[in-house]
PDB file of C-alpha atoms in Angstrom:
ATOM      1  CA  UNK A   1     100.795  88.598 110.801  1.00  0.00           C
ATOM      2  CA  UNK A   2      99.303  86.816 108.636  1.00  0.00           C
ATOM      3  CA  UNK A   3      99.193  83.421 106.747  1.00  0.00           C
ATOM      4  CA  UNK A   4      96.810  81.945 104.567  1.00  0.00           C
ATOM      5  CA  UNK A   5      95.836  78.289 104.050  1.00  0.00           C
ATOM      6  CA  UNK A   6      93.344  75.996 103.765  1.00  0.00           C
ATOM      7  CA  UNK A   7      91.483  75.065 107.187  1.00  0.00           C
ATOM      8  CA  UNK A   8      92.038  71.304 107.072  1.00  0.00           C
ATOM      9  CA  UNK A   9      90.222  70.271 111.199  1.00  0.00           C
ATOM     10  CA  UNK A  10      89.090  72.690 114.138  1.00  0.00           C
ATOM     11  CA  UNK A  11      89.347  72.062 117.802  1.00  0.00           C
ATOM     12  CA  UNK A  12      86.399  71.478 120.360  1.00  0.00           C
ATOM     13  CA  UNK A  13      85.318  74.945 121.698  1.00  0.00           C
ATOM     14  CA  UNK A  14      86.107  75.850 125.112  1.00  0.00           C
ATOM     15  CA  UNK A  15      84.581  77.641 127.418  1.00  0.00           C
ATOM     16  CA  UNK A  16      83.990  79.689 130.849  1.00  0.00           C
ATOM     17  CA  UNK A  17      83.920  81.885 133.219  1.00  0.00           C
ATOM     18  CA  UNK A  18      86.463  84.809 134.525  1.00  0.00           C
ATOM     19  CA  UNK A  19      86.530  87.995 137.123  1.00  0.00           C
ATOM     20  CA  UNK A  20      84.681  89.760 133.321  1.00  0.00           C
ATOM     21  CA  UNK A  21      82.195  87.491 132.674  1.00  0.00           C
ATOM     22  CA  UNK A  22      82.167  84.125 130.882  1.00  0.00           C
ATOM     23  CA  UNK A  23      83.827  83.625 127.455  1.00  0.00           C
ATOM     24  CA  UNK A  24      84.752  81.136 124.616  1.00  0.00           C
ATOM     25  CA  UNK A  25      87.470  80.090 122.907  1.00  0.00           C
ATOM     26  CA  UNK A  26      88.240  77.599 119.838  1.00  0.00           C
ATOM     27  CA  UNK A  27      91.318  76.507 118.001  1.00  0.00           C
ATOM     28  CA  UNK A  28      91.424  75.946 113.580  1.00  0.00           C
ATOM     29  CA  UNK A  29      94.618  74.159 112.183  1.00  0.00           C
ATOM     30  CA  UNK A  30      95.295  75.926 109.052  1.00  0.00           C
ATOM     31  CA  UNK A  31      97.392  74.350 105.873  1.00  0.00           C
ATOM     32  CA  UNK A  32      99.499  76.452 103.438  1.00  0.00           C
ATOM     33  CA  UNK A  33     100.448  76.074  99.705  1.00  0.00           C
ATOM     34  CA  UNK A  34     103.660  75.990  99.530  1.00  0.00           C
ATOM     35  CA  UNK A  35     106.049  73.252  98.299  1.00  0.00           C
ATOM     36  CA  UNK A  36     106.315  71.937 101.153  1.00  0.00           C
ATOM     37  CA  UNK A  37     103.128  73.135 103.368  1.00  0.00           C
ATOM     38  CA  UNK A  38     103.550  73.752 106.629  1.00  0.00           C
ATOM     39  CA  UNK A  39     100.547  73.704 109.520  1.00  0.00           C
ATOM     40  CA  UNK A  40      99.604  76.188 112.358  1.00  0.00           C
ATOM     41  CA  UNK A  41      96.953  75.697 114.603  1.00  0.00           C
ATOM     42  CA  UNK A  42      95.530  79.053 116.095  1.00  0.00           C
ATOM     43  CA  UNK A  43      92.875  80.331 118.650  1.00  0.00           C
ATOM     44  CA  UNK A  44      89.440  82.753 118.112  1.00  0.00           C
ATOM     45  CA  UNK A  45      88.446  84.188 121.333  1.00  0.00           C
ATOM     46  CA  UNK A  46      84.805  85.397 121.645  1.00  0.00           C
ATOM     47  CA  UNK A  47      81.815  84.041 121.453  1.00  0.00           C
ATOM     48  CA  UNK A  48      81.474  87.378 119.477  1.00  0.00           C
ATOM     49  CA  UNK A  49      83.760  86.660 117.196  1.00  0.00           C
ATOM     50  CA  UNK A  50      83.537  82.959 116.839  1.00  0.00           C
ATOM     51  CA  UNK A  51      80.067  84.672 115.175  1.00  0.00           C
ATOM     52  CA  UNK A  52      81.462  86.741 112.879  1.00  0.00           C
ATOM     53  CA  UNK A  53      84.243  85.003 111.353  1.00  0.00           C
ATOM     54  CA  UNK A  54      82.027  81.884 110.834  1.00  0.00           C
ATOM     55  CA  UNK A  55      85.345  80.026 109.674  1.00  0.00           C
ATOM     56  CA  UNK A  56      84.279  76.195 108.370  1.00  0.00           C
ATOM     57  CA  UNK A  57      87.113  72.918 107.511  1.00  0.00           C
ATOM     58  CA  UNK A  58      87.240  73.536 104.056  1.00  0.00           C
ATOM     59  CA  UNK A  59      87.595  77.225 103.597  1.00  0.00           C
ATOM     60  CA  UNK A  60      90.432  78.772 102.747  1.00  0.00           C
ATOM     61  CA  UNK A  61      90.931  82.282 104.646  1.00  0.00           C
ATOM     62  CA  UNK A  62      93.226  84.836 105.543  1.00  0.00           C
ATOM     63  CA  UNK A  63      94.729  84.627 109.261  1.00  0.00           C
ATOM     64  CA  UNK A  64      95.440  88.357 110.880  1.00  0.00           C
ATOM     65  CA  UNK A  65      97.470  86.960 114.572  1.00  0.00           C
ATOM     66  CA  UNK A  66      99.381  88.097 117.202  1.00  0.00           C
ATOM     67  CA  UNK A  67     101.740  86.018 118.651  1.00  0.00           C
ATOM     68  CA  UNK A  68     102.650  85.586 123.016  1.00  0.00           C
ATOM     69  CA  UNK A  69     104.244  83.361 125.197  1.00  0.00           C
ATOM     70  CA  UNK A  70     103.437  82.688 128.828  1.00  0.00           C
ATOM     71  CA  UNK A  71     105.284  80.656 131.093  1.00  0.00           C
ATOM     72  CA  UNK A  72     104.256  77.284 132.975  1.00  0.00           C
ATOM     73  CA  UNK A  73     105.252  75.811 135.731  1.00  0.00           C
ATOM     74  CA  UNK A  74     109.033  76.899 134.510  1.00  0.00           C
ATOM     75  CA  UNK A  75     108.575  75.898 130.730  1.00  0.00           C
ATOM     76  CA  UNK A  76     107.316  78.009 127.834  1.00  0.00           C
ATOM     77  CA  UNK A  77     104.300  77.773 125.779  1.00  0.00           C
ATOM     78  CA  UNK A  78     102.928  79.616 122.712  1.00  0.00           C
ATOM     79  CA  UNK A  79      99.872  80.937 121.978  1.00  0.00           C
ATOM     80  CA  UNK A  80      98.276  82.512 118.181  1.00  0.00           C
ATOM     81  CA  UNK A  81      95.731  84.572 118.651  1.00  0.00           C
ATOM     82  CA  UNK A  82      93.676  85.332 115.454  1.00  0.00           C
ATOM     83  CA  UNK A  83      91.607  88.739 115.482  1.00  0.00           C
ATOM     84  CA  UNK A  84      91.069  89.158 111.982  1.00  0.00           C
ATOM     85  CA  UNK A  85      89.771  86.470 109.466  1.00  0.00           C
ATOM     86  CA  UNK A  86      88.852  86.861 105.646  1.00  0.00           C
ATOM     87  CA  UNK A  87      87.474  84.034 103.667  1.00  0.00           C
ATOM     88  CA  UNK A  88      89.397  83.686 100.245  1.00  0.00           C
ATOM     89  CA  UNK A  89      88.731  82.642  96.892  1.00  0.00           C
ATOM     90  CA  UNK A  90      90.058  79.067  96.662  1.00  0.00           C
ATOM     91  CA  UNK A  91      91.281  80.407  93.333  1.00  0.00           C
ATOM     92  CA  UNK A  92      93.631  83.820  94.388  1.00  0.00           C
ATOM     93  CA  UNK A  93      96.099  81.522  96.586  1.00  0.00           C
ATOM     94  CA  UNK A  94      98.379  81.249  93.444  1.00  0.00           C
ATOM     95  CA  UNK A  95      97.625  77.938  92.056  1.00  0.00           C
ATOM     96  CA  UNK A  96      97.921  79.593  88.915  1.00  0.00           C
ATOM     97  CA  UNK A  97      99.766  76.288  86.453  1.00  0.00           C
ATOM     98  CA  UNK A  98     103.075  77.402  85.441  1.00  0.00           C
ATOM     99  CA  UNK A  99     103.876  77.547  81.675  1.00  0.00           C
ATOM    100  CA  UNK A 100     106.036  75.744  80.108  1.00  0.00           C
ATOM    101  CA  UNK A 101     108.232  76.390  76.464  1.00  0.00           C
ATOM    102  CA  UNK A 102     107.146  73.517  73.975  1.00  0.00           C
ATOM    103  CA  UNK A 103     108.916  70.864  74.025  1.00  0.00           C
ATOM    104  CA  UNK A 104     111.422  70.799  70.091  1.00  0.00           C
ATOM    105  CA  UNK A 105     113.459  67.561  69.616  1.00  0.00           C
ATOM    106  CA  UNK A 106     117.231  67.731  68.118  1.00  0.00           C
ATOM    107  CA  UNK A 107     117.482  68.109  64.799  1.00  0.00           C
ATOM    108  CA  UNK A 108     120.353  65.077  62.517  1.00  0.00           C
ATOM    109  CA  UNK A 109     123.479  67.555  62.389  1.00  0.00           C
ATOM    110  CA  UNK A 110     122.463  70.287  64.433  1.00  0.00           C
ATOM    111  CA  UNK A 111     121.545  72.034  67.568  1.00  0.00           C
ATOM    112  CA  UNK A 112     117.586  72.758  68.583  1.00  0.00           C
ATOM    113  CA  UNK A 113     115.946  75.588  67.097  1.00  0.00           C
ATOM    114  CA  UNK A 114     116.303  77.830  70.642  1.00  0.00           C
ATOM    115  CA  UNK A 115     112.424  79.430  71.008  1.00  0.00           C
ATOM    116  CA  UNK A 116     112.764  83.307  71.455  1.00  0.00           C
ATOM    117  CA  UNK A 117     112.743  84.014  74.877  1.00  0.00           C
ATOM    118  CA  UNK A 118     115.178  81.058  75.737  1.00  0.00           C
ATOM    119  CA  UNK A 119     116.279  82.268  79.117  1.00  0.00           C
ATOM    120  CA  UNK A 120     120.133  80.093  78.072  1.00  0.00           C
ATOM    121  CA  UNK A 121     121.520  80.570  74.521  1.00  0.00           C
ATOM    122  CA  UNK A 122     122.248  76.980  72.748  1.00  0.00           C
ATOM    123  CA  UNK A 123     125.164  75.651  72.858  1.00  0.00           C
ATOM    124  CA  UNK A 124     127.050  77.027  69.532  1.00  0.00           C
ATOM    125  CA  UNK A 125     127.588  75.444  66.748  1.00  0.00           C
ATOM    126  CA  UNK A 126     131.241  73.384  66.020  1.00  0.00           C
ATOM    127  CA  UNK A 127     133.573  74.228  63.734  1.00  0.00           C
ATOM    128  CA  UNK A 128     134.057  71.790  61.035  1.00  0.00           C
ATOM    129  CA  UNK A 129     136.335  68.575  63.319  1.00  0.00           C
ATOM    130  CA  UNK A 130     135.254  70.264  66.426  1.00  0.00           C
ATOM    131  CA  UNK A 131     133.251  68.360  69.217  1.00  0.00           C
ATOM    132  CA  UNK A 132     130.307  70.320  71.014  1.00  0.00           C
ATOM    133  CA  UNK A 133     131.393  69.098  73.941  1.00  0.00           C
ATOM    134  CA  UNK A 134     132.515  71.440  76.167  1.00  0.00           C
ATOM    135  CA  UNK A 135     133.723  69.492  79.134  1.00  0.00           C
ATOM    136  CA  UNK A 136     138.001  69.563  79.667  1.00  0.00           C
ATOM    137  CA  UNK A 137     137.644  65.021  79.676  1.00  0.00           C
TER     138      UNK A 137
END
């Protein structure tokens, strides 16, 4: 899976020794750029990956990750582990401003002119003696 966002926090690095040797792991929190931003914490395991990814708070990144769960004392915990982290140009995350149609004020005695590419046609002109209101009450 992949998720793109801005790195907003990091957790302290943890390390230890196992049967396979020494290990290091560090967590990072990213926030997406959606209308309702979401946050996700992920871990990078291994000193070589930590050095290669060189993740800094404030960077825009694309994280490729795996999700797994494990059970401990009858409770389940999710584990989100990144296997690839790439820096992204902040201008690429889709924050382009939306172009809106220019506002045109209604002309006295008639409907406002509609641009050619308007999504919906304007109200039809009323016949003499009729109201332009289409409500039934």
